[in-house]
Coordinates of C-alpha atoms in Angstrom, one line a residue:
Chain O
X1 CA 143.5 97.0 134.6
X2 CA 146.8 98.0 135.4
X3 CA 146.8 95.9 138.2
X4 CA 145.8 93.1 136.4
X5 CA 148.4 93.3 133.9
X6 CA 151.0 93.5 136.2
X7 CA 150.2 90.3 137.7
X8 CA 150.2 88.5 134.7
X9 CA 153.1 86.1 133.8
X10 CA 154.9 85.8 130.5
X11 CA 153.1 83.4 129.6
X12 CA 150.1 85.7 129.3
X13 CA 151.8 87.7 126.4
X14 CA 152.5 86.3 123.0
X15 CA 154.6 87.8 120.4
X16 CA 152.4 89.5 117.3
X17 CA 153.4 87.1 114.2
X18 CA 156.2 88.5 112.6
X19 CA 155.3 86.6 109.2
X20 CA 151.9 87.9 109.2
X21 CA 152.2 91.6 110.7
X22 CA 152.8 95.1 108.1
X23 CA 154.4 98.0 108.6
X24 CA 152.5 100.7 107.2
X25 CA 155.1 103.7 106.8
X26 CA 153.4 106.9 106.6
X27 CA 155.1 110.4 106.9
X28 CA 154.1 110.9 110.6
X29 CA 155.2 107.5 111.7
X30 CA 154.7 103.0 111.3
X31 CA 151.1 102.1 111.7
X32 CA 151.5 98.2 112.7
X33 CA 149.0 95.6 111.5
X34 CA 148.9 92.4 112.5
X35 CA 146.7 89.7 110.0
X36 CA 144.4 86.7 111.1
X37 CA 145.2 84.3 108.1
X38 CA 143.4 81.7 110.2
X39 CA 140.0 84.3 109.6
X40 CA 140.9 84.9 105.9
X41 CA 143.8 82.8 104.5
X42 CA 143.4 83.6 100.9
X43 CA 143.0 86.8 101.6
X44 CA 145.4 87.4 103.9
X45 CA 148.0 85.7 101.5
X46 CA 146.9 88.2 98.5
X47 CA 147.3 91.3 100.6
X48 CA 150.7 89.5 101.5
X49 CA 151.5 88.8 98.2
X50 CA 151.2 92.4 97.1
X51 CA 152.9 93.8 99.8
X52 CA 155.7 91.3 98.6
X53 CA 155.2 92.9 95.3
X54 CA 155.8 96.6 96.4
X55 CA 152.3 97.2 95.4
X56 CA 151.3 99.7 97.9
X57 CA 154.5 101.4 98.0
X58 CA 154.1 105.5 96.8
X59 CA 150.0 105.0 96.9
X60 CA 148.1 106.8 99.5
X61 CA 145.3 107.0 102.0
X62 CA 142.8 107.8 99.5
X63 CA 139.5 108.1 102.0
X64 CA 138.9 109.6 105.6
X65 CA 135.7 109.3 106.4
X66 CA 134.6 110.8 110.2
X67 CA 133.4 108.1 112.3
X68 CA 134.2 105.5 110.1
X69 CA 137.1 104.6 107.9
X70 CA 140.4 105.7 106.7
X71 CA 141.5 103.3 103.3
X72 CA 144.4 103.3 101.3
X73 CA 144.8 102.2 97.9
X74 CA 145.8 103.2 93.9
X75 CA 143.6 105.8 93.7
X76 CA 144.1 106.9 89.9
X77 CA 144.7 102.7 89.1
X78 CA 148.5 103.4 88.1
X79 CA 149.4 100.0 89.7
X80 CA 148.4 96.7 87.9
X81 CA 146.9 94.2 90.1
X82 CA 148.1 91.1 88.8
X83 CA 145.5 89.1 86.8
X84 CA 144.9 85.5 89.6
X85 CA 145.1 88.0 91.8
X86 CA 142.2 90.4 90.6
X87 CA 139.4 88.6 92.3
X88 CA 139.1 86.1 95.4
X89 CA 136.1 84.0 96.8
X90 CA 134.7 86.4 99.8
X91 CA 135.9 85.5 103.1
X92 CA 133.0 87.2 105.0
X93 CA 133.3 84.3 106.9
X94 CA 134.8 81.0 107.7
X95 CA 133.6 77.3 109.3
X96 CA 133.2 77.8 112.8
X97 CA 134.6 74.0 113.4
X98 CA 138.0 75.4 112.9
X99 CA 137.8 78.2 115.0
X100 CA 138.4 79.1 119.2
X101 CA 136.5 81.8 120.4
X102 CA 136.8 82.7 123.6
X103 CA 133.3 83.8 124.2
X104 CA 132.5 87.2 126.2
X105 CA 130.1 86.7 128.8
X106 CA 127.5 89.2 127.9
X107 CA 125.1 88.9 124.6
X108 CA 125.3 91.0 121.8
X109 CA 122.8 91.8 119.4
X110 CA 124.8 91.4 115.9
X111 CA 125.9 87.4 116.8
X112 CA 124.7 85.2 118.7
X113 CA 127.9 84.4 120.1
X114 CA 131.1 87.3 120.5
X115 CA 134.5 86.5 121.3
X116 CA 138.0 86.6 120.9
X117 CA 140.1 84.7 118.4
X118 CA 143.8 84.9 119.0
X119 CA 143.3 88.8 119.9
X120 CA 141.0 89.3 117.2
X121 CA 137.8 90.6 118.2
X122 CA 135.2 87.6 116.8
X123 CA 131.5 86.4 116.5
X124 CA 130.2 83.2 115.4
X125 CA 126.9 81.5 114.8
X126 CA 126.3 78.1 115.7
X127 CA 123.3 77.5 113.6
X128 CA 125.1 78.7 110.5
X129 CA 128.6 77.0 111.7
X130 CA 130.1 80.1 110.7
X131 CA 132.5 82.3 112.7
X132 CA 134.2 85.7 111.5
X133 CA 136.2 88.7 112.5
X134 CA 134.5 91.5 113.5
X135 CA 134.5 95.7 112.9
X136 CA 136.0 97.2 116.1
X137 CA 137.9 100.0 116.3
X138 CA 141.4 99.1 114.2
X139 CA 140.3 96.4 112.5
X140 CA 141.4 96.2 108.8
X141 CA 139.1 95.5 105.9
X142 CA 138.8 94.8 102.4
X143 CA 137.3 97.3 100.3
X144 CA 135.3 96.1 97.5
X145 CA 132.4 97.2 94.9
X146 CA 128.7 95.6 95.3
X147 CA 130.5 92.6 93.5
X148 CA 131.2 90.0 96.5
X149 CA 134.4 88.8 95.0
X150 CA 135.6 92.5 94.1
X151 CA 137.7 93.0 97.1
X152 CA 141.2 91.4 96.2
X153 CA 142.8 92.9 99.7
X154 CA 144.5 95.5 97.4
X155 CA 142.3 98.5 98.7
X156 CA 142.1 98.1 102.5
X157 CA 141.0 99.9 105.5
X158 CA 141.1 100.6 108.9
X159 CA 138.2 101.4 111.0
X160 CA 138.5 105.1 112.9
X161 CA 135.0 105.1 114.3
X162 CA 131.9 103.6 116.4
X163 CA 131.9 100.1 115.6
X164 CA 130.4 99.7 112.1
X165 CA 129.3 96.5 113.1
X166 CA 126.5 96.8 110.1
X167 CA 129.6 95.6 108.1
X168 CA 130.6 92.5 110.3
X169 CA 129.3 89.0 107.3
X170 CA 129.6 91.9 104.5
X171 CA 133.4 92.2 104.1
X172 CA 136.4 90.4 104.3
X173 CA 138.1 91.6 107.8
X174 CA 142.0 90.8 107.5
X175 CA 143.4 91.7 110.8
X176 CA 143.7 94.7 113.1
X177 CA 146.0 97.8 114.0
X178 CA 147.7 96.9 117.0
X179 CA 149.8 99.9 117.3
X180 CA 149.8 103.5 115.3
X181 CA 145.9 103.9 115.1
X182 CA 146.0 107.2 115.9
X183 CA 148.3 108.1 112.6
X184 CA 145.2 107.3 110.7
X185 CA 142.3 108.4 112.7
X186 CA 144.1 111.8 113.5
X187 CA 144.4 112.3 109.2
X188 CA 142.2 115.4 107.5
X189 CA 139.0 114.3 106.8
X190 CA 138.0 113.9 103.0
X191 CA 135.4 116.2 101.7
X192 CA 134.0 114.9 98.9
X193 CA 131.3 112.2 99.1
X194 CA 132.1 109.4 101.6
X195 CA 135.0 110.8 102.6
X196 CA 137.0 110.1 99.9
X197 CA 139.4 113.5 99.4
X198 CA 138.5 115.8 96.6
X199 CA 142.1 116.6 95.4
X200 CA 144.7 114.6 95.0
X201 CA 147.4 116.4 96.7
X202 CA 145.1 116.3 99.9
X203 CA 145.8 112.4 100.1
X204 CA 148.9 111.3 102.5
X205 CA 151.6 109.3 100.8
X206 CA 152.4 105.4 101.6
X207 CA 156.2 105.6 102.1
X208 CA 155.8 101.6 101.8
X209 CA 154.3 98.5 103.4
X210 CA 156.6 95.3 104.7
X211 CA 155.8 92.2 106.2
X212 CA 157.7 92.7 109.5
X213 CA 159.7 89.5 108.4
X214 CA 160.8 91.4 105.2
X215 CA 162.8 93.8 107.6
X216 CA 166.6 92.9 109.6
X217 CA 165.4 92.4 113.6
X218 CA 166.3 95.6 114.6
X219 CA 164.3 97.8 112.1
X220 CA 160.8 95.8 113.2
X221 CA 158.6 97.1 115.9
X222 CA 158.5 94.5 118.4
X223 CA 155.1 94.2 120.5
X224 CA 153.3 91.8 122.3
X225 CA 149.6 91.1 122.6
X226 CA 147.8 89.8 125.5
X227 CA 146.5 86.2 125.3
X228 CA 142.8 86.1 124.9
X229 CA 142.4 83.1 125.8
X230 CA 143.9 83.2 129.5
X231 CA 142.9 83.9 133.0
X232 CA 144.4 87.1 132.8
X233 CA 142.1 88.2 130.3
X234 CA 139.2 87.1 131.9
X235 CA 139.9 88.9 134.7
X236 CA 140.6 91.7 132.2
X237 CA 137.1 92.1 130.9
X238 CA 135.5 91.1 134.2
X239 CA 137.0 94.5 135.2
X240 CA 136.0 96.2 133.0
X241 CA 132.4 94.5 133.2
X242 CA 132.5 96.0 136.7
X243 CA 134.8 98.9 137.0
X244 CA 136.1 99.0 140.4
X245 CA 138.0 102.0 140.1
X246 CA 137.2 104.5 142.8
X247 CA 135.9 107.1 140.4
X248 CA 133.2 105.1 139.1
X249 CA 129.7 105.9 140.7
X250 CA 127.9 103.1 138.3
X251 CA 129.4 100.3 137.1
X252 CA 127.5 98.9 134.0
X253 CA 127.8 95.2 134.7
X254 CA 128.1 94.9 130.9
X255 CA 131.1 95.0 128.5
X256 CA 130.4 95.3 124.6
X257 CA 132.7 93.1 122.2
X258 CA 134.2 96.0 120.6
X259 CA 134.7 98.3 124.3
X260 CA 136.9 95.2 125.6
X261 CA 140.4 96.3 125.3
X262 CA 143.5 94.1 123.9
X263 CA 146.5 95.3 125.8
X264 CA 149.9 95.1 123.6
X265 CA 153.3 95.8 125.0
X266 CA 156.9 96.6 123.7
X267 CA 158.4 93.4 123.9
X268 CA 160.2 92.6 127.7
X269 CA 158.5 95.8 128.7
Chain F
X1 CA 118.5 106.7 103.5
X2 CA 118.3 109.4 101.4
X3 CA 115.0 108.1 99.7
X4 CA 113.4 108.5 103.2
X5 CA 115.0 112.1 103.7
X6 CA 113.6 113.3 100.7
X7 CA 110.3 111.7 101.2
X8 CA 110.0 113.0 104.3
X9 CA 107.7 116.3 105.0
X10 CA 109.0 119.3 106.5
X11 CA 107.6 118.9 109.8
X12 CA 109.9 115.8 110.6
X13 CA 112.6 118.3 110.9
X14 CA 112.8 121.0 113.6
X15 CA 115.5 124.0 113.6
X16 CA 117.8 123.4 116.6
X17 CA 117.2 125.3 119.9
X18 CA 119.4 128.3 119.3
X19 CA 118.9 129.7 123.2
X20 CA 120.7 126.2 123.9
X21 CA 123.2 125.7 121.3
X22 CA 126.3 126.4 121.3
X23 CA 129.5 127.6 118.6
X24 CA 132.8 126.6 119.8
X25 CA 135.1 128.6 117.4
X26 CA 138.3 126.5 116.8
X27 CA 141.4 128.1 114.1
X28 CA 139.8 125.5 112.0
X29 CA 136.3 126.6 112.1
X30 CA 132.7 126.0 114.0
X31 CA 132.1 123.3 116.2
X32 CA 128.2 123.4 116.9
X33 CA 127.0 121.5 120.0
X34 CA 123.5 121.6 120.8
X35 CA 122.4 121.2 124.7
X36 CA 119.8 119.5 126.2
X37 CA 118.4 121.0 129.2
X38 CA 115.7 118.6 130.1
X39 CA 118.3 116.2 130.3
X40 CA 120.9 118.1 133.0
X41 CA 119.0 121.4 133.6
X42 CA 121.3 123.1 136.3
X43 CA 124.8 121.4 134.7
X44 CA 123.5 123.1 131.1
X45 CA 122.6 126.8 132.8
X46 CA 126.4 126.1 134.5
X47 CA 127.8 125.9 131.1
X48 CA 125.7 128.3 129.6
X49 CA 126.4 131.0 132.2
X50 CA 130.0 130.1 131.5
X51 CA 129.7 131.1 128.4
X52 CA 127.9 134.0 128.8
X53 CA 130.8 135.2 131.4
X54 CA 133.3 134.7 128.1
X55 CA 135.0 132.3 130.5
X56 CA 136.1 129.7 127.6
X57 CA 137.4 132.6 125.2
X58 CA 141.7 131.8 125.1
X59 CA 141.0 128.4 126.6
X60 CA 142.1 125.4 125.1
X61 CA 141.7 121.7 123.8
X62 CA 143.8 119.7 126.4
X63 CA 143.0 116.3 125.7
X64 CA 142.6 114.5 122.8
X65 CA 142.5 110.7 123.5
X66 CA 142.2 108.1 120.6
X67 CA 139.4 106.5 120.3
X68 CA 137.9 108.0 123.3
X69 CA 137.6 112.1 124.2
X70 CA 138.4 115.7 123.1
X71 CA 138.4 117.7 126.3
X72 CA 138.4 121.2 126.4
X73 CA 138.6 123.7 129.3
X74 CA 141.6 125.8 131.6
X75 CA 144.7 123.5 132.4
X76 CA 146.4 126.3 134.0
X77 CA 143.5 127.5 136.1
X78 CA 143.6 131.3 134.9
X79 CA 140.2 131.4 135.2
X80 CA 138.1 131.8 138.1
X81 CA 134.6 130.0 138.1
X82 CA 132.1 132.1 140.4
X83 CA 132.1 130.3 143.7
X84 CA 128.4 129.6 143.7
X85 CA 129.4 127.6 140.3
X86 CA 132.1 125.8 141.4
X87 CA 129.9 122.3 142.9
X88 CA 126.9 121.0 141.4
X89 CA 124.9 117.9 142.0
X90 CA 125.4 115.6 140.0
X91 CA 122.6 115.0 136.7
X92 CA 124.3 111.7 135.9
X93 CA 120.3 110.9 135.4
X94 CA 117.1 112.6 135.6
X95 CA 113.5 111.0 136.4
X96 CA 111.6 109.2 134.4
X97 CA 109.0 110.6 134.5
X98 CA 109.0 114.1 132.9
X99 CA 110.7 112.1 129.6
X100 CA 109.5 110.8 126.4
X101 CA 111.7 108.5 125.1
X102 CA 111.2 106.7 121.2
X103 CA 112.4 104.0 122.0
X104 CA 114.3 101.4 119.2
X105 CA 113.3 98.3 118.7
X106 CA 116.6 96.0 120.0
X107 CA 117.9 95.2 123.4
X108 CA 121.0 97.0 124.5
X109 CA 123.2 95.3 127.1
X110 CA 123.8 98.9 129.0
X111 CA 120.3 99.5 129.9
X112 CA 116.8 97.8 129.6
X113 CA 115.4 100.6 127.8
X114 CA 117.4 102.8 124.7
X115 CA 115.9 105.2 122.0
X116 CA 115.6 108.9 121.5
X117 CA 115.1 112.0 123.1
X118 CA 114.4 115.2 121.8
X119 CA 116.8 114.1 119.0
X120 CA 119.8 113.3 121.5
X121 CA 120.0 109.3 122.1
X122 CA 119.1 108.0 125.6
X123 CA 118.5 105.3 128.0
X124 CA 116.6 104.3 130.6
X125 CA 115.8 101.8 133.7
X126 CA 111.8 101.6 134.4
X127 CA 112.3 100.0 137.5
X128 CA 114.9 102.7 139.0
X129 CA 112.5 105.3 137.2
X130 CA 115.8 106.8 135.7
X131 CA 116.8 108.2 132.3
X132 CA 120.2 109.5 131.2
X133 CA 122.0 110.9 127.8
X134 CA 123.9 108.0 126.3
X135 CA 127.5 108.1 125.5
X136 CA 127.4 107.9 121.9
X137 CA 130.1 109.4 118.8
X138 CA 129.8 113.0 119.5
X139 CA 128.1 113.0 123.3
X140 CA 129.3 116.2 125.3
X141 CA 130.1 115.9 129.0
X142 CA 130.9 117.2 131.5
X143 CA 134.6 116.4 133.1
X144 CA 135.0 115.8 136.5
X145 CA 137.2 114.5 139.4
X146 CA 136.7 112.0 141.8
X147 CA 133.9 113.4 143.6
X148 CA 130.6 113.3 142.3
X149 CA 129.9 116.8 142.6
X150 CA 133.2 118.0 141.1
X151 CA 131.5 118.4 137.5
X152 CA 130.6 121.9 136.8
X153 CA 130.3 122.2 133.2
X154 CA 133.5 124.5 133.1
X155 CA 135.3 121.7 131.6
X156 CA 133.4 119.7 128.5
X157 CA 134.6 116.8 126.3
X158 CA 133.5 115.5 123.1
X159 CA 133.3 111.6 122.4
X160 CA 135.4 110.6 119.4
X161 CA 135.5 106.9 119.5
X162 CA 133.9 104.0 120.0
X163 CA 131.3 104.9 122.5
X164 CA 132.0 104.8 125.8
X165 CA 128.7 103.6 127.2
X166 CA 130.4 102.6 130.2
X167 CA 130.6 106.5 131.6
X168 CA 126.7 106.4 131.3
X169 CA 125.4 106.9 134.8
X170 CA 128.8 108.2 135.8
X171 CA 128.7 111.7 133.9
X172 CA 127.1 114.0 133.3
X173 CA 125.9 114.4 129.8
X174 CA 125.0 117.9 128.6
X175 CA 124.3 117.6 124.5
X176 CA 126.0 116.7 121.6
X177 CA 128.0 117.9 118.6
X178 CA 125.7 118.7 115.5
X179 CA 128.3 119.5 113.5
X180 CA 131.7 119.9 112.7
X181 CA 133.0 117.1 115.2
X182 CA 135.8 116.2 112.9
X183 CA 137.4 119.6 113.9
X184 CA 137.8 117.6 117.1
X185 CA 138.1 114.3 116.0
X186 CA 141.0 115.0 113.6
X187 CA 143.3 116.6 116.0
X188 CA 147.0 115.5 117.0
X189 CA 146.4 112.8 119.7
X190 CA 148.1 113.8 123.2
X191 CA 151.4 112.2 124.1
X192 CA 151.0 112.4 127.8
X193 CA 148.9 110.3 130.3
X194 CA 144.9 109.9 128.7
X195 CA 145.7 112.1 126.3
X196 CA 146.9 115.0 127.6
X197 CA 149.0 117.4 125.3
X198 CA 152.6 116.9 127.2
X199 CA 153.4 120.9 125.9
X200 CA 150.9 123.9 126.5
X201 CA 152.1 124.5 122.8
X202 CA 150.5 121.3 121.4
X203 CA 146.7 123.0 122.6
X204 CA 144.8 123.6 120.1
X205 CA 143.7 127.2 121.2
X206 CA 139.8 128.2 121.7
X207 CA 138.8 131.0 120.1
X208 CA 135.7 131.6 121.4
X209 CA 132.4 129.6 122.4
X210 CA 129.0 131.3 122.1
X211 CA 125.4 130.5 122.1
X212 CA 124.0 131.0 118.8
X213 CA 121.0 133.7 120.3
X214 CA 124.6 135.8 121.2
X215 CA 124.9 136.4 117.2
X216 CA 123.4 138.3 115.0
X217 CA 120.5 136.0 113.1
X218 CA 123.7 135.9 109.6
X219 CA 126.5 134.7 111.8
X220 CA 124.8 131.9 113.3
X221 CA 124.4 128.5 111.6
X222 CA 121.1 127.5 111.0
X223 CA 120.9 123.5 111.3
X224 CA 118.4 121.2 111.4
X225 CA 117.7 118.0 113.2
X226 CA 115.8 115.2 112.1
X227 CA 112.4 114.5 114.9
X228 CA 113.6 111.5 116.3
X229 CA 109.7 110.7 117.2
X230 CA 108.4 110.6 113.6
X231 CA 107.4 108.0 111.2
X232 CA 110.7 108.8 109.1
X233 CA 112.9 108.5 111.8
X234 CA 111.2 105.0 112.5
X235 CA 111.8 104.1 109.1
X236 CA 115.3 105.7 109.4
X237 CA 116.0 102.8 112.0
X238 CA 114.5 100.1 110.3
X239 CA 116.4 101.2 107.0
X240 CA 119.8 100.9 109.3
X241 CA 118.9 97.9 111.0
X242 CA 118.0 95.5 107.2
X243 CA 120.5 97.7 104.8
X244 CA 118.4 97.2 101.8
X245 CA 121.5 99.1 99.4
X246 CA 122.5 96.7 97.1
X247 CA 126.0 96.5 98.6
X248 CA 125.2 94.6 101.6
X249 CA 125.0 90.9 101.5
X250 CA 124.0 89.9 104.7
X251 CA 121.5 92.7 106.4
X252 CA 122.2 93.0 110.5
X253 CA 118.7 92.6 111.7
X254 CA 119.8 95.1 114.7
X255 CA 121.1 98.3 115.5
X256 CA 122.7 99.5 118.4
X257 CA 122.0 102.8 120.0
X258 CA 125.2 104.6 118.8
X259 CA 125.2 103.2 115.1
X260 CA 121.8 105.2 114.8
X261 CA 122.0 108.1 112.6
X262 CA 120.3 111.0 113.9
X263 CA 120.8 113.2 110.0
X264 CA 121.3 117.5 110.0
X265 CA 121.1 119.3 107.5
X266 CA 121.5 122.7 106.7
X267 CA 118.1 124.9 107.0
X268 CA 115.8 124.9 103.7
X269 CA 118.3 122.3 102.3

């Protein structure tokens, strides 16, 4: 893979979207998300709109659950969600006329087609029309109650765990955690019932959330994502389809949407 | 789920094999790992032996990799493993023949055949008359180097991430955690290369590993594991693979291997 990479030109890399990427500050560090508005738009533009707000600033991750999620959120509701924003049409998922997946060349059993959108980790079915963002590992989803139109994009999540793929058509998935994963899924898990942490002072403070663009240049984490839909990627998975590295006895001649990696980068690494 | 737990007789559940379980005693409590000698016979009496020898006491977690492995074992080689443990031959797979697999209903892209063993979730390949452990959340192998042979149980990981099916066929798989993986799972992610810990101080230090028949009958933890080949284990999987709870708007119609719960509880829960 390294190999790989390092043949690839510029052009292979594209910059994360700087209007459409948060920072979520935590004590121990930035957790950097970037948002597929294409996947979600109204959505997308909610969660943005809070974030625009200060609404997550001082709130906390409220729920670490092993193998599955950490979320974050207003806990004891101190924060007023404002009224047009309180509930949204679900964007499980959206027309698949609109959307490029670049499919994956192996089946998988939750779509009938898998894929890559942009970066994002996708699936789509063509007898539906319908296409949609899929749980890997670090993507970001709405939480809501049974209610379909409960989740406003003002409780969110990030997934720490086996791919809960069960979830993929049943939630709104907003975008992924390109860099800082590790400041979530490393957190205490909770231990009351789903993970959720039985005392308050167990939680871990939000310092704040920005839309990179709210920040000056210099304060914003710049990173790059490897283009899905180029040769070096398809190389990319290919490899790791087949891996050819020397300490490999088996190779499984089979890649699963969620085990493909996404490279990302400092900028001019 | 839990409607089928609780309707489910006591016979569905056995106790776990306590001559083949094992405590690994962290600062932050138990980590209980139960083996599965059908599956690697000589690699498990390796490990077992080790343990026996106290040669894990004072060790250390060295590696914790997001979304991939907790590794524990000797980074400064202080330890000397016996000579006649040192090489063993590989059990990246074991025959056929002697193993009763459940298997699940779906295709997996990994291998033509998946399901359960014994309560530990496996594949296997009728036409190469192999079987082999899967690598799913909270799979134990067995490190090794380059060459085949260099695994020798002395040095164990834990899975803590999206699994890793890929290393099937290429490890050694010797159990897996029954409880208290998020001991594990929760730990301070290594800054060096895979993981590593780039200071001896950032280990997380090994208290002790034992087999549970080592303690006295009131120090041992008495789990038990649902019989992965019952009739509420089938229904288990069906349950998981149409969510019938309320909350889920579009069931999956599939599972996957790893996203198949395989429930513990504690003895006369």
């Amino acid at each position: 893979m390294a190999e790989i990479l390092r043949a690839a030109p510029a052009t292979a890399w594209r910059a994360l979207d700087e209007h459409h990427t948060l920072y979520l500050e935590l004590p121990a560090g930035r957790v950097v998300i970037e948002l597929a508005p294409a996947m979600a738009p109204r959505t997308v533009a909610n969660s943005e709109a809070l974030v625009r707000l200060r609404y997550f600033d001082g709130l906390s991750i409220l729920r670490v659950q092993d193998n599955f999620v950490a979320q974050w959120g207003d806990p004891d509701e101190t924060r007023k969600v404002p009224a047009e924003m309180l509930k949204l049409p679900p964007e499980f998922t959206v027309p698949l006329g609109g959307t490029v997946i670049t499919s994956l060349p192996d089946r998988d059993g939750y779509a009938p087609q898998v894929g890559f959108v942009n970066g994002f980790p996708a699936a789509s079915d063509p007898a539906s029309g319908r296409a949609w963002l899929a749980h890997c590992y670090g993507a970001v989803g709405v939480g809501r109650a049974t209610e379909p139109d409960s989740g406003n994009g003002a409780e969110l999540y990030a997934v720490i765990g086996n791919a809960p793929r069960q979830l993929d058509r049943n939630v709104t998935v907003v975008g992924r955690v390109r860099q800082g994963i590790e400041l979530l899924s490393s957190l205490p898990r909770g231990g009351a019932e789903m993970g959720f942490y039985a005392k308050p002072a167990e939680r871990t403070p939000i310092t704040s959330v920005r839309l990179a663009d709210e920040l000056p240049v210099a304060a914003r984490t710049h990173l790059e994502v490897l283009r899905t839909d180029t040769p070096t990627f398809t190389a990319l998975v290919e490899a790791r389809r087949n891996r050819r590295d020397e300490w490999y006895q088996a190779p499984a001649g089979y890649i699963d949407l969620c085990s493909v990696p996404v490279p990302v980068r400092a900028l001019h690494d």
